[in-house]
mmCIF file of C-alpha atoms in Angstrom:
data_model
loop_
_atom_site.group_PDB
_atom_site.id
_atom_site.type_symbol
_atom_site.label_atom_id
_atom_site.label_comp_id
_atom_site.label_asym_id
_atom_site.label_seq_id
_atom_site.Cartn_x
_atom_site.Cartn_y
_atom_site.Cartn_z
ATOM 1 C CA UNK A 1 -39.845 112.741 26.494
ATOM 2 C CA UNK A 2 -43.528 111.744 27.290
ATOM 3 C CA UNK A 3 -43.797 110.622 23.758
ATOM 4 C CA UNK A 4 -40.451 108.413 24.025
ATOM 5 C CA UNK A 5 -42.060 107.303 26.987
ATOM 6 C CA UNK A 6 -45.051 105.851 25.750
ATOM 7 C CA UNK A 7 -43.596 104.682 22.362
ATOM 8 C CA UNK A 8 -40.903 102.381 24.586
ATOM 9 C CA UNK A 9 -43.752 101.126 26.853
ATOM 10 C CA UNK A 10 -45.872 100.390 23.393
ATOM 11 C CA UNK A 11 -42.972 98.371 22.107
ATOM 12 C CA UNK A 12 -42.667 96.330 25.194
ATOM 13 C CA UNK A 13 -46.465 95.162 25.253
ATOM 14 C CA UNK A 14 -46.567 93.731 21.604
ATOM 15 C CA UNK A 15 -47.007 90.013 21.220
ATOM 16 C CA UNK A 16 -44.180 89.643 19.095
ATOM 17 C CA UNK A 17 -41.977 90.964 22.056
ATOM 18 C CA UNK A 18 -43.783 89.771 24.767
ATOM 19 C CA UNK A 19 -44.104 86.429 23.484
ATOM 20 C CA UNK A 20 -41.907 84.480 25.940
ATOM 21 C CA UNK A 21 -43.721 85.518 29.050
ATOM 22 C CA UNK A 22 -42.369 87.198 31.974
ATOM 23 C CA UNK A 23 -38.620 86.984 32.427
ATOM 24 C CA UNK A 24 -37.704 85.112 35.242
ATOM 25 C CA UNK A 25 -33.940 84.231 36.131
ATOM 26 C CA UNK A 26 -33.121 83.499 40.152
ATOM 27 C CA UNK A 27 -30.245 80.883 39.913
ATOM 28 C CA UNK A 28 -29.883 79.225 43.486
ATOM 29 C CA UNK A 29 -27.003 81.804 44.440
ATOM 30 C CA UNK A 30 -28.741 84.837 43.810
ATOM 31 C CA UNK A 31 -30.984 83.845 46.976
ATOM 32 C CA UNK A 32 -27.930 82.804 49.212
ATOM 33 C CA UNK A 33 -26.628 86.482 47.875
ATOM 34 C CA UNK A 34 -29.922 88.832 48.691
ATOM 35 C CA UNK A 35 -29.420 87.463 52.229
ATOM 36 C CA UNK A 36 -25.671 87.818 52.425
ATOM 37 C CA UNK A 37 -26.045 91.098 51.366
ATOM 38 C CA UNK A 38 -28.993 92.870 53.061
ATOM 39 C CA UNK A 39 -26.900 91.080 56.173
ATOM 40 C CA UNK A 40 -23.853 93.128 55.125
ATOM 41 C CA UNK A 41 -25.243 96.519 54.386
ATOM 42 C CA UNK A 42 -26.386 96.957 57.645
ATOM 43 C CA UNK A 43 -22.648 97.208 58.841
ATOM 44 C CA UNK A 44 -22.009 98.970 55.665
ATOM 45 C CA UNK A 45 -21.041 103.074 56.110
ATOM 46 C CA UNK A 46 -21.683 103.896 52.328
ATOM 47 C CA UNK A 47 -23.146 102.074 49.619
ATOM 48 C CA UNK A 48 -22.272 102.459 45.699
ATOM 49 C CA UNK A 49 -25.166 101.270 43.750
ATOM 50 C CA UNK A 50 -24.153 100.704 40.345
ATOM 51 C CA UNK A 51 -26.797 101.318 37.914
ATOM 52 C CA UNK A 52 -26.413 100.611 33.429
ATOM 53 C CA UNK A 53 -26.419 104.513 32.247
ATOM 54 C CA UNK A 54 -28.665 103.143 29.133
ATOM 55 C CA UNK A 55 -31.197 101.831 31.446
ATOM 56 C CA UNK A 56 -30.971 104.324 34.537
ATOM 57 C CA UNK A 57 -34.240 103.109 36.180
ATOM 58 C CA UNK A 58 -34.777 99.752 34.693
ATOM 59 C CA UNK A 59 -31.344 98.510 36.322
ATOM 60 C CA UNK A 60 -32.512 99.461 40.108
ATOM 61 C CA UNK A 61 -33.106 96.613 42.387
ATOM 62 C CA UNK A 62 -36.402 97.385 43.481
ATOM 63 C CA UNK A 63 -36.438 94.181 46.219
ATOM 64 C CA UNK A 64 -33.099 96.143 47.584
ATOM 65 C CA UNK A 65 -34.211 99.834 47.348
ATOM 66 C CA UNK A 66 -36.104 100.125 50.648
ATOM 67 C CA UNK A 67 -33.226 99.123 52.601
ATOM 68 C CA UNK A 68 -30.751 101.572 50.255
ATOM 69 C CA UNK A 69 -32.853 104.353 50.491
ATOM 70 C CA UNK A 70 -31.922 104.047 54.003
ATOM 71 C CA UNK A 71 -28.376 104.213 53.676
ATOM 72 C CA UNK A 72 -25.523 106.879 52.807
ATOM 73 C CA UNK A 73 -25.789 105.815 48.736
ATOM 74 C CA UNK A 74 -24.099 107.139 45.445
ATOM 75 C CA UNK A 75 -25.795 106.127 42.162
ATOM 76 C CA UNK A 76 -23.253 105.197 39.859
ATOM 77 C CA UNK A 77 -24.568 105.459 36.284
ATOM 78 C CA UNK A 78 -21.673 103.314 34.862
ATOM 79 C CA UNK A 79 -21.335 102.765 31.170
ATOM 80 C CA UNK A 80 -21.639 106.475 30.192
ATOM 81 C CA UNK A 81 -19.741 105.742 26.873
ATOM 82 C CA UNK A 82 -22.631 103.895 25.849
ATOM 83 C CA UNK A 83 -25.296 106.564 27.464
ATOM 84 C CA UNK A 84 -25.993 109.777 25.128
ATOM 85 C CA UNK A 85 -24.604 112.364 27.475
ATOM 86 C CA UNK A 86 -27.569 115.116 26.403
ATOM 87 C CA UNK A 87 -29.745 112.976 27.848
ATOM 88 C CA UNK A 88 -27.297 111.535 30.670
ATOM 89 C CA UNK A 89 -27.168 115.465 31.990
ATOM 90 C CA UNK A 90 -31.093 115.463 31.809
ATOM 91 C CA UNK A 91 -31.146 112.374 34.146
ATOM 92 C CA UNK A 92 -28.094 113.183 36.195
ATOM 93 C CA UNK A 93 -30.274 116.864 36.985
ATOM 94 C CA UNK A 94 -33.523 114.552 37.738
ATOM 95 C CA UNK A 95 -31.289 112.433 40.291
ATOM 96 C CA UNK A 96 -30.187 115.494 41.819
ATOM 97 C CA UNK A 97 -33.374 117.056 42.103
ATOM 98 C CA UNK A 98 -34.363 113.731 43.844
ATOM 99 C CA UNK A 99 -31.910 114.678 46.525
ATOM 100 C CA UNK A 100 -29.529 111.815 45.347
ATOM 101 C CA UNK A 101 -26.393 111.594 45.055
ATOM 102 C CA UNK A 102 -25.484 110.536 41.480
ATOM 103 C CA UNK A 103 -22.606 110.344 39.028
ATOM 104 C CA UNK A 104 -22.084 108.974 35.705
ATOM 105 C CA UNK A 105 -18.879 106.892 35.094
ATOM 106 C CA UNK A 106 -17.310 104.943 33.055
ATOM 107 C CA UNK A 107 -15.585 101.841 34.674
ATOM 108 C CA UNK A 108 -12.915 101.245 32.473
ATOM 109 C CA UNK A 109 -11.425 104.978 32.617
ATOM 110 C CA UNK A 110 -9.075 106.032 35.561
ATOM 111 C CA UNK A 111 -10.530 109.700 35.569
ATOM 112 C CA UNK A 112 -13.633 108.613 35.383
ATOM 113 C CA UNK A 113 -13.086 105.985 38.556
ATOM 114 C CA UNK A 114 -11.219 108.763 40.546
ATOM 115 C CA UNK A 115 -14.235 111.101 40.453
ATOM 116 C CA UNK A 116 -16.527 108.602 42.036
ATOM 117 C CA UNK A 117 -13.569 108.236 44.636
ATOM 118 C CA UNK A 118 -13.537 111.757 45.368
ATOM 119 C CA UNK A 119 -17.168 111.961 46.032
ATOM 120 C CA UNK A 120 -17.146 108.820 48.013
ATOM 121 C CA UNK A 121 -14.374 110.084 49.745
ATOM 122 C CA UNK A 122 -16.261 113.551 50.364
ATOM 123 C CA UNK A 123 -19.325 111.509 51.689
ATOM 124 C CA UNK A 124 -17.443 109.621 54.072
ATOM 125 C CA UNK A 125 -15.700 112.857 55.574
ATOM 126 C CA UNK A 126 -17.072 113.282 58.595
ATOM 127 C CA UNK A 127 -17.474 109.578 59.466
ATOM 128 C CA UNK A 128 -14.093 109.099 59.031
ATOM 129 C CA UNK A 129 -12.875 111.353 61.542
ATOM 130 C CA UNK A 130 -15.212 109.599 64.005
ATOM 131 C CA UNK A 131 -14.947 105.644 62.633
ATOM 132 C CA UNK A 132 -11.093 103.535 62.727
ATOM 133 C CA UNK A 133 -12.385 101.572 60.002
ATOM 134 C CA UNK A 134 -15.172 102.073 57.229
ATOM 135 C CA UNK A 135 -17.172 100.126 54.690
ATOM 136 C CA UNK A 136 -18.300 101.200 51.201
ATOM 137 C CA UNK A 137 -20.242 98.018 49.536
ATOM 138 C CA UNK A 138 -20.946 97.854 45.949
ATOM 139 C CA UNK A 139 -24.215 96.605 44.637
ATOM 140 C CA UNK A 140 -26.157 96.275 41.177
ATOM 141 C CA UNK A 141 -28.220 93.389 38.933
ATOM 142 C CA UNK A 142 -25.888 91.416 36.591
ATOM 143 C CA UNK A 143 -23.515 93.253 34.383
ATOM 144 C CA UNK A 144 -23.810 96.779 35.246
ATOM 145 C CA UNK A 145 -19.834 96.498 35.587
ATOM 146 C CA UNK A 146 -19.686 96.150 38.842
ATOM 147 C CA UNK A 147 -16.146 94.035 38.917
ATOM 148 C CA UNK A 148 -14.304 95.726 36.645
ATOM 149 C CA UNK A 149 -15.282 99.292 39.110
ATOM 150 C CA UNK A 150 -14.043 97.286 42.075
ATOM 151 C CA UNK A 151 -10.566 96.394 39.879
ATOM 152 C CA UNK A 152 -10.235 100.095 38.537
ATOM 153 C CA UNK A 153 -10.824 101.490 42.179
ATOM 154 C CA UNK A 154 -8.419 98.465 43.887
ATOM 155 C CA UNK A 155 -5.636 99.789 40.815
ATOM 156 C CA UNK A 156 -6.273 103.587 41.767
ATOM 157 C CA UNK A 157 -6.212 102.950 45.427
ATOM 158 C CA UNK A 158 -2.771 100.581 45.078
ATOM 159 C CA UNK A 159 -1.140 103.813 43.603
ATOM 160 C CA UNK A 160 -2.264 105.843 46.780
ATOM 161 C CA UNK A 161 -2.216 103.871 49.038
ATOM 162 C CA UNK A 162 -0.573 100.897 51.127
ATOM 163 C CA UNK A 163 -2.567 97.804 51.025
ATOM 164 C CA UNK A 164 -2.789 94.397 51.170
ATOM 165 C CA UNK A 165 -2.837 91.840 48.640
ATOM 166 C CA UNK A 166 -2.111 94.175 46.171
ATOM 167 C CA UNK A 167 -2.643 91.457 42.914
ATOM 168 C CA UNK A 168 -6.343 90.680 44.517
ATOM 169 C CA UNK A 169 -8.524 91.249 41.597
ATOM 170 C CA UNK A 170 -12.605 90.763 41.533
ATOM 171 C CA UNK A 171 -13.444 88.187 39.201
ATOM 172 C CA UNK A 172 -14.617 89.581 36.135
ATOM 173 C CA UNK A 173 -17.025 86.944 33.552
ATOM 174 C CA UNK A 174 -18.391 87.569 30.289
ATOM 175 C CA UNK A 175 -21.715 86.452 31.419
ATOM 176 C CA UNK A 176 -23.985 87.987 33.688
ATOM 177 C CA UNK A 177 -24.325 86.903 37.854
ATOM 178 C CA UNK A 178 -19.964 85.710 37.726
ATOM 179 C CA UNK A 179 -19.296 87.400 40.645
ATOM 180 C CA UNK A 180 -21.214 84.170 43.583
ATOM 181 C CA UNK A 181 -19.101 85.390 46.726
ATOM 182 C CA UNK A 182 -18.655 88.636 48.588
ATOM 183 C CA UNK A 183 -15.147 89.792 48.561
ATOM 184 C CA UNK A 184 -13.203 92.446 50.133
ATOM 185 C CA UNK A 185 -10.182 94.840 49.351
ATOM 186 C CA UNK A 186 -8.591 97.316 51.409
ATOM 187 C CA UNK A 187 -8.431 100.540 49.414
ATOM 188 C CA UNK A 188 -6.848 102.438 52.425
ATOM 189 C CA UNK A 189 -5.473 102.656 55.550
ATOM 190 C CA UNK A 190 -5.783 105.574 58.388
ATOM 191 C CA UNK A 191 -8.400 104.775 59.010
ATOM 192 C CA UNK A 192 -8.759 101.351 57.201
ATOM 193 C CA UNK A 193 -11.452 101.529 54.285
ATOM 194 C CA UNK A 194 -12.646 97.868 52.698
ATOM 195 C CA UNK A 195 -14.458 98.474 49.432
ATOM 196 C CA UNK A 196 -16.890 95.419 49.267
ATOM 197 C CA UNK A 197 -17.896 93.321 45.581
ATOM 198 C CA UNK A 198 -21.180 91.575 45.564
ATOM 199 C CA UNK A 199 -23.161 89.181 43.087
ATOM 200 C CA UNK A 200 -25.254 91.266 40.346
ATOM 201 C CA UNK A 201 -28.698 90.127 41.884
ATOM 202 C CA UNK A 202 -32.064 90.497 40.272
ATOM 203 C CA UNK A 203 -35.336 90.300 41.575
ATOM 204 C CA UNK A 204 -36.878 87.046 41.429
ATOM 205 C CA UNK A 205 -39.228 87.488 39.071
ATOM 206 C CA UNK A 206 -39.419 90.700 36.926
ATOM 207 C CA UNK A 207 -42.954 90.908 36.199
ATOM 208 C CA UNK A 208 -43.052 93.984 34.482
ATOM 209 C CA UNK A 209 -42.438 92.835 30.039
ATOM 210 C CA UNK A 210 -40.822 96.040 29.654
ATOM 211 C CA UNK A 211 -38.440 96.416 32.523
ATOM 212 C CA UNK A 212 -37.134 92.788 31.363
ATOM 213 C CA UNK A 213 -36.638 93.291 27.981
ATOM 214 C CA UNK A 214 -34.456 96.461 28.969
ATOM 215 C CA UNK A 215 -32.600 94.385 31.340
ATOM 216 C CA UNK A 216 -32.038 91.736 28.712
ATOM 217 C CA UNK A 217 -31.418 93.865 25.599
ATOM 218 C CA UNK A 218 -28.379 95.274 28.214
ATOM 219 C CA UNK A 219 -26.990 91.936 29.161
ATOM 220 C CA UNK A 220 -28.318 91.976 32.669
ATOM 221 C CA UNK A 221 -30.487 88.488 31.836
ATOM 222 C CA UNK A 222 -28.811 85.612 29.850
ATOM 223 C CA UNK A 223 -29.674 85.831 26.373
ATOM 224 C CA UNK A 224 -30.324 82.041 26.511
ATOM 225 C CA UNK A 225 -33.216 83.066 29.017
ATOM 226 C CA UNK A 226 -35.188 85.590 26.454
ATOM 227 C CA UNK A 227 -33.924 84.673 23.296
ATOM 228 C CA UNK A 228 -31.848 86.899 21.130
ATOM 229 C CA UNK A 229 -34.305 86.866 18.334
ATOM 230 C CA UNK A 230 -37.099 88.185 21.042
ATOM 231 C CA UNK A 231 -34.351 90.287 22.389
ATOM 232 C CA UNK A 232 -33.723 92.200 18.524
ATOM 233 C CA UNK A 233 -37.180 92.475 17.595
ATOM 234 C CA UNK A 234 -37.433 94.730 20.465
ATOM 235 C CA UNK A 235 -34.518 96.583 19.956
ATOM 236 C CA UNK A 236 -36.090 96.839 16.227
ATOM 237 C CA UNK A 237 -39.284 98.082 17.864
ATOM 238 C CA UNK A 238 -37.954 100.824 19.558
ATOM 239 C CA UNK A 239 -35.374 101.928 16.743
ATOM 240 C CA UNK A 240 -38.390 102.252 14.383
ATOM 241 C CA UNK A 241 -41.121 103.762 16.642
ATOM 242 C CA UNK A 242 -38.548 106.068 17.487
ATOM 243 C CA UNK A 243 -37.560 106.795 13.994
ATOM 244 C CA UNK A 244 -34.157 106.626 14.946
ATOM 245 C CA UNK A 245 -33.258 105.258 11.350
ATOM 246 C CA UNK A 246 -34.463 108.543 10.022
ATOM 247 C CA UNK A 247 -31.829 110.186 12.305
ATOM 248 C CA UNK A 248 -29.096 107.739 10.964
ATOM 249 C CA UNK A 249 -29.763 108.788 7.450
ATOM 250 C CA UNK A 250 -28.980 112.401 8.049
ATOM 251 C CA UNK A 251 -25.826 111.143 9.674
ATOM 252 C CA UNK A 252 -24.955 109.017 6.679
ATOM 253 C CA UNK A 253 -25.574 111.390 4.388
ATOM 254 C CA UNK A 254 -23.370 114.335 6.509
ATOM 255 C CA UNK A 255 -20.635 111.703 6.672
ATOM 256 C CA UNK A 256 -20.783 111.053 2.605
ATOM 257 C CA UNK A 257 -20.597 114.475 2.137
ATOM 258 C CA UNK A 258 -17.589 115.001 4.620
ATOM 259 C CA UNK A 259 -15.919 112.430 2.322
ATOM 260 C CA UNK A 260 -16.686 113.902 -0.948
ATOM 261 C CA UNK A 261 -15.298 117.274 0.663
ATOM 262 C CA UNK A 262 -12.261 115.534 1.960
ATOM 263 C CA UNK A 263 -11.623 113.537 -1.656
ATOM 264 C CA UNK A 264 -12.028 116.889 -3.491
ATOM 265 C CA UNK A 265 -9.627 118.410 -1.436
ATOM 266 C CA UNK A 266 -6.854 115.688 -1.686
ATOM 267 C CA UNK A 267 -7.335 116.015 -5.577
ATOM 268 C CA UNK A 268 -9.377 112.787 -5.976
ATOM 269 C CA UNK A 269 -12.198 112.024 -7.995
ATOM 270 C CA UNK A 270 -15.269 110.984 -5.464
ATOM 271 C CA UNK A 271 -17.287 109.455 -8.298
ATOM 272 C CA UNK A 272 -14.196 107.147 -8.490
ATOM 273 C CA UNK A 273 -14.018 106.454 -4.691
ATOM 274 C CA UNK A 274 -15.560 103.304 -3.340
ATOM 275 C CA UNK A 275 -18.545 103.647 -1.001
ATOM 276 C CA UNK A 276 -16.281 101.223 1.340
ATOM 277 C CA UNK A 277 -12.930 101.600 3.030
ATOM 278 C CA UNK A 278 -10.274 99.284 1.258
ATOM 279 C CA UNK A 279 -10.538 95.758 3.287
ATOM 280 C CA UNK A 280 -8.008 94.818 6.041
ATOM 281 C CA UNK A 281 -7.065 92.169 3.830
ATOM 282 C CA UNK A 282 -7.955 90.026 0.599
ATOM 283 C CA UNK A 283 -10.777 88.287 2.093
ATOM 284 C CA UNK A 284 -14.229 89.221 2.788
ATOM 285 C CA UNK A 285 -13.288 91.058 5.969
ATOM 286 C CA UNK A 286 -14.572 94.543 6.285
ATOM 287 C CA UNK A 287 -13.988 96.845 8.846
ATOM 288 C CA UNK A 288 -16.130 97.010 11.792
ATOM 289 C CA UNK A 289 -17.525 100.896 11.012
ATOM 290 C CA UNK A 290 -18.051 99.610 7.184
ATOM 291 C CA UNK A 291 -20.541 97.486 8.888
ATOM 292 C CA UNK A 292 -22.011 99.382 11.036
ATOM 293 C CA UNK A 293 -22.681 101.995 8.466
ATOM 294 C CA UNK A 294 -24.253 99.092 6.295
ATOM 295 C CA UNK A 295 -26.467 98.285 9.321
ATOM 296 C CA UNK A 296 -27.425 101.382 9.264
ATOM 297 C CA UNK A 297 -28.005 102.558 5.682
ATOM 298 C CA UNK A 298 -30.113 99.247 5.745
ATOM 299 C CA UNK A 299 -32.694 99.756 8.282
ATOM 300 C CA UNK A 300 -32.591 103.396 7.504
ATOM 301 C CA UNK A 301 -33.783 101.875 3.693
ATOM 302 C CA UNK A 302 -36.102 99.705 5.047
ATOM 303 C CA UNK A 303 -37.718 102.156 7.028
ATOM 304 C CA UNK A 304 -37.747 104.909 4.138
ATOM 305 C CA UNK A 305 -39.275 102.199 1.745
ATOM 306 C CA UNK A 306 -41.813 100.541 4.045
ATOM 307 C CA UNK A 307 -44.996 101.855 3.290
ATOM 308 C CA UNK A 308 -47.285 100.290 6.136
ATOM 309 C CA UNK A 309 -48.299 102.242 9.194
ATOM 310 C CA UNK A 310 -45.916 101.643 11.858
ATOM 311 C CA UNK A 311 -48.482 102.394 14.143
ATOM 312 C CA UNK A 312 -50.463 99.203 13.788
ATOM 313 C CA UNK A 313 -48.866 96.254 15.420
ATOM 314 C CA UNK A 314 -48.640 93.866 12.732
ATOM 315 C CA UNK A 315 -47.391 95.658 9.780
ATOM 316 C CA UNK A 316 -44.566 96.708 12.801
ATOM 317 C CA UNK A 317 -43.464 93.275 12.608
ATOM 318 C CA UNK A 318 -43.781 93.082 8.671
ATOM 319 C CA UNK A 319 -41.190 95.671 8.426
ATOM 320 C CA UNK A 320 -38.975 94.162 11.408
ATOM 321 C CA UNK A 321 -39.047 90.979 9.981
ATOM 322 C CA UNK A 322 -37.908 92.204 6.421
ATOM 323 C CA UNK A 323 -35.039 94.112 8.364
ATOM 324 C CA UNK A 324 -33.757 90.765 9.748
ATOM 325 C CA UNK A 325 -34.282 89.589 6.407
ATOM 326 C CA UNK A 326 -32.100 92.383 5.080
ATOM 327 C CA UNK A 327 -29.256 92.175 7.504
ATOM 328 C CA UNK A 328 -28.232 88.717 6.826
ATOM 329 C CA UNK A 329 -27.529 89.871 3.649
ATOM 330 C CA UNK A 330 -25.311 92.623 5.653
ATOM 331 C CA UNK A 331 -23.596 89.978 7.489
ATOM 332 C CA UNK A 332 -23.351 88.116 5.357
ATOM 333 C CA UNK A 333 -25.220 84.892 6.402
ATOM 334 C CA UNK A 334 -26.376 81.889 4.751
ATOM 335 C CA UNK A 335 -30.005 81.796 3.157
ATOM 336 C CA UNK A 336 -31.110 78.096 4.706
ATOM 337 C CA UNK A 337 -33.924 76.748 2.643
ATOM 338 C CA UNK A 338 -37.321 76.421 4.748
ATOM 339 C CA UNK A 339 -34.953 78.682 7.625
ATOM 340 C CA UNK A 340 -37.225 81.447 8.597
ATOM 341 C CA UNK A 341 -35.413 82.103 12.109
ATOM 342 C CA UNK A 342 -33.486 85.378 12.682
ATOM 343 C CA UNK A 343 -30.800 83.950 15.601
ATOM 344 C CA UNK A 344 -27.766 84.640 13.438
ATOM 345 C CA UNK A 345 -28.629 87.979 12.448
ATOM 346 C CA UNK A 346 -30.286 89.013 15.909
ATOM 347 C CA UNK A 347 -26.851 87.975 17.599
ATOM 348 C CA UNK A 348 -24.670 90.117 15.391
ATOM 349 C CA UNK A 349 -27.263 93.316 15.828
ATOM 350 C CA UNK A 350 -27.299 92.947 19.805
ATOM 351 C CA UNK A 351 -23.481 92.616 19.715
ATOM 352 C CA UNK A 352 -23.403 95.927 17.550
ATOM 353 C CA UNK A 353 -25.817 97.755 19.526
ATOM 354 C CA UNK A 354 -24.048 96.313 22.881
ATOM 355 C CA UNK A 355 -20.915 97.370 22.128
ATOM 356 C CA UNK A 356 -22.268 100.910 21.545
ATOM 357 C CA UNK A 357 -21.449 100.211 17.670
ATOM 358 C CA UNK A 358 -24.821 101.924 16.935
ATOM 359 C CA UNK A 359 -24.576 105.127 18.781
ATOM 360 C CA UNK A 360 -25.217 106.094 22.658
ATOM 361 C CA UNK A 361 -28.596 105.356 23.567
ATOM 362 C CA UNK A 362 -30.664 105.978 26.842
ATOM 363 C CA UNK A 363 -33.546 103.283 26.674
ATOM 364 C CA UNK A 364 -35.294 104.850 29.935
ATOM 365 C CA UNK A 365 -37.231 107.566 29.605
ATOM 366 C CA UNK A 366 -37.300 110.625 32.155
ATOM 367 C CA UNK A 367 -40.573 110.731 34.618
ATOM 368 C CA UNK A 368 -43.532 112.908 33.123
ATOM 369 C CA UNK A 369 -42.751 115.695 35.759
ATOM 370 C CA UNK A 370 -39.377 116.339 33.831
#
């Protein structure tokens, strides 16, 4: 892990990556927010601070973590699809051995949703034979999935429960920092429980390079703030340094061979097969895991072929430029005479590895004493 460690922190301090300077987004609400909420959590009986699973340290708060440390807190490592659950139970153990609570989730499944409940529900035991009516506030940074919890939790507790407003939903945005105003639902009554949504706030600056480009490779900062070609080459960076292309041709090659096995077995003649699934359609539409594997078996190539040391800085970005190169090919964009910009290809990449497209990945790395 030590090795991860410093390989991610290498990736972060090249030029090529760090070329845009620190990351700073503060929008004028996120100020009126910090206040409203470091106002609110002092009434507040238990706080859920939703962290990105993929980025379990990187998406703390650190301006908020004094005053959290103080409170009755569950870490809520949401996005666990996306998370590679060896790791995840390596992290969720560190938490633990941190005396914190902490539970990985993933927001969009009921199950998943109703576990968190129970422990919430566990921690607020004995103040709720003592209290008439109890808070639980949700916080994070931008687009840890904080909304869509609140709406899974407000649908789980409409089933149980009698409360108001039943068709109150938190406002859910495809960019990051939606959610401006503080909102509550009533998840229960006997005694009363009010779950509390809050912005996704981020410190105002972020001066560590690294830190940021986690946060904005996740979708936590506006990719109109970093750039998405800034925002791939790092992705690049750490796909290569870790050699995770080396681990996606093993994969390819297990899955070709699962399909030879499975087209000898039907009868059929695998020399005959097409490397491709049949299209959707006559057009030039392929599925979605036809391109991923392409993505794939093309940086996994590029890699394989490159012949410069990885090690050194600039031949890094020789072989992460030729990658871009090689992927509009995959996606099949444009050549532009005298067009040496990446944005169309870097777009499509962060989209695939958002999406979890590319696998579950865990961009933190666990602390040296692990």
């Amino acid at each position: 892990m030590r090795g991860l460690a410093r390989a991610a922190k290498r990736a972060g301090d090249m030029a090529f990556n760090a070329g845009g300077g620190a990351v700073n987004w503060f929008p004028g609400h996120m100020a009126a927010a910090s206040r409203a909420i470091r106002d609110r959590l002092k009434l507040a009986d238990l706080v859920i601070e939703v962290r990105d699973a993929r980025i379990p340290l990187s998406s703390a708060n650190e301006d908020l973590q004094p005053v959290l440390a103080a409170k009755r807190r569950i870490l809520a490592l949401n996005k666990k699809d996306l998370a590679n659950p060896n790791i995840m139970n390596m992290w969720l153990h560190h938490f633990e051995s941190c005396k914190q609570d902490c539970i990985s989730v993933n927001a969009h499944s009921s199950t998943s949703v109703g576990q968190l409940l129970g422990l919430v529900e566990f921690k607020l035991k004995e103040a709720i034979s003592k209290e008439p009516t109890l808070l639980v506030m949700v916080v994070g940074v931008p687009n840890v999935g904080k909304s869509v919890l609140i709406n899974s939790i407000h649908r789980i507790a409409t089933s149980r429960f009698q409360v108001q407003d039943k068709n109150k939903r938190a406002t859910v945005g495809p960019l990051p920092g939606v959610t401006q105003d503080i909102a509550g639902y009533k998840i229960a009554s006997q005694p009363s429980i009010y779950v509390l949504d809050t912005p996704g706030v981020l410190v105002p600056s972020i001066p560590d390079m690294e830190t940021g480009l986690k946060l904005a490779l996740t979708g936590a900062v506006k990719d109109s703030v970093v750039g998405e070609e800034r925002i791939a080459k790092y992705l690049l960076s750490l796909l290569n340094i870790r050699k995770t292309p080396l681990h996606w041709e093993r994969l390819l090659h297990r899955r070709e061979e699962l399909d030879e096995e499975s087209c000898n077995s039907n009868g059929k003649n695998y020399s005959d097969t097409p490397r491709r699934r049949r299209r959707l359609n006559n057009s030039d539409t392929l599925y979605v895991q036809d391109m991923v594997m392409e993505v794939q078996r093309t940086l996994c190539s590029t890699f394989m072929d490159f012949t410069g040391n990885t090690e050194d800085e600039g031949e890094l970005e020789r072989l992460i430029d030729a990658q871009l190169v090689d992927l509009r090919k995959v996606f099949r964009i444009p050549h532009k005479p005298f067009d040496e910009t990446h944005g169309p290809a870097s777009k499509k990449l962060l989209t695939l590895f958002r999406s979890g497209k590319l696998g579950p990945f865990i961009l933190d790395d666990l602390p040296d004493d692990q």
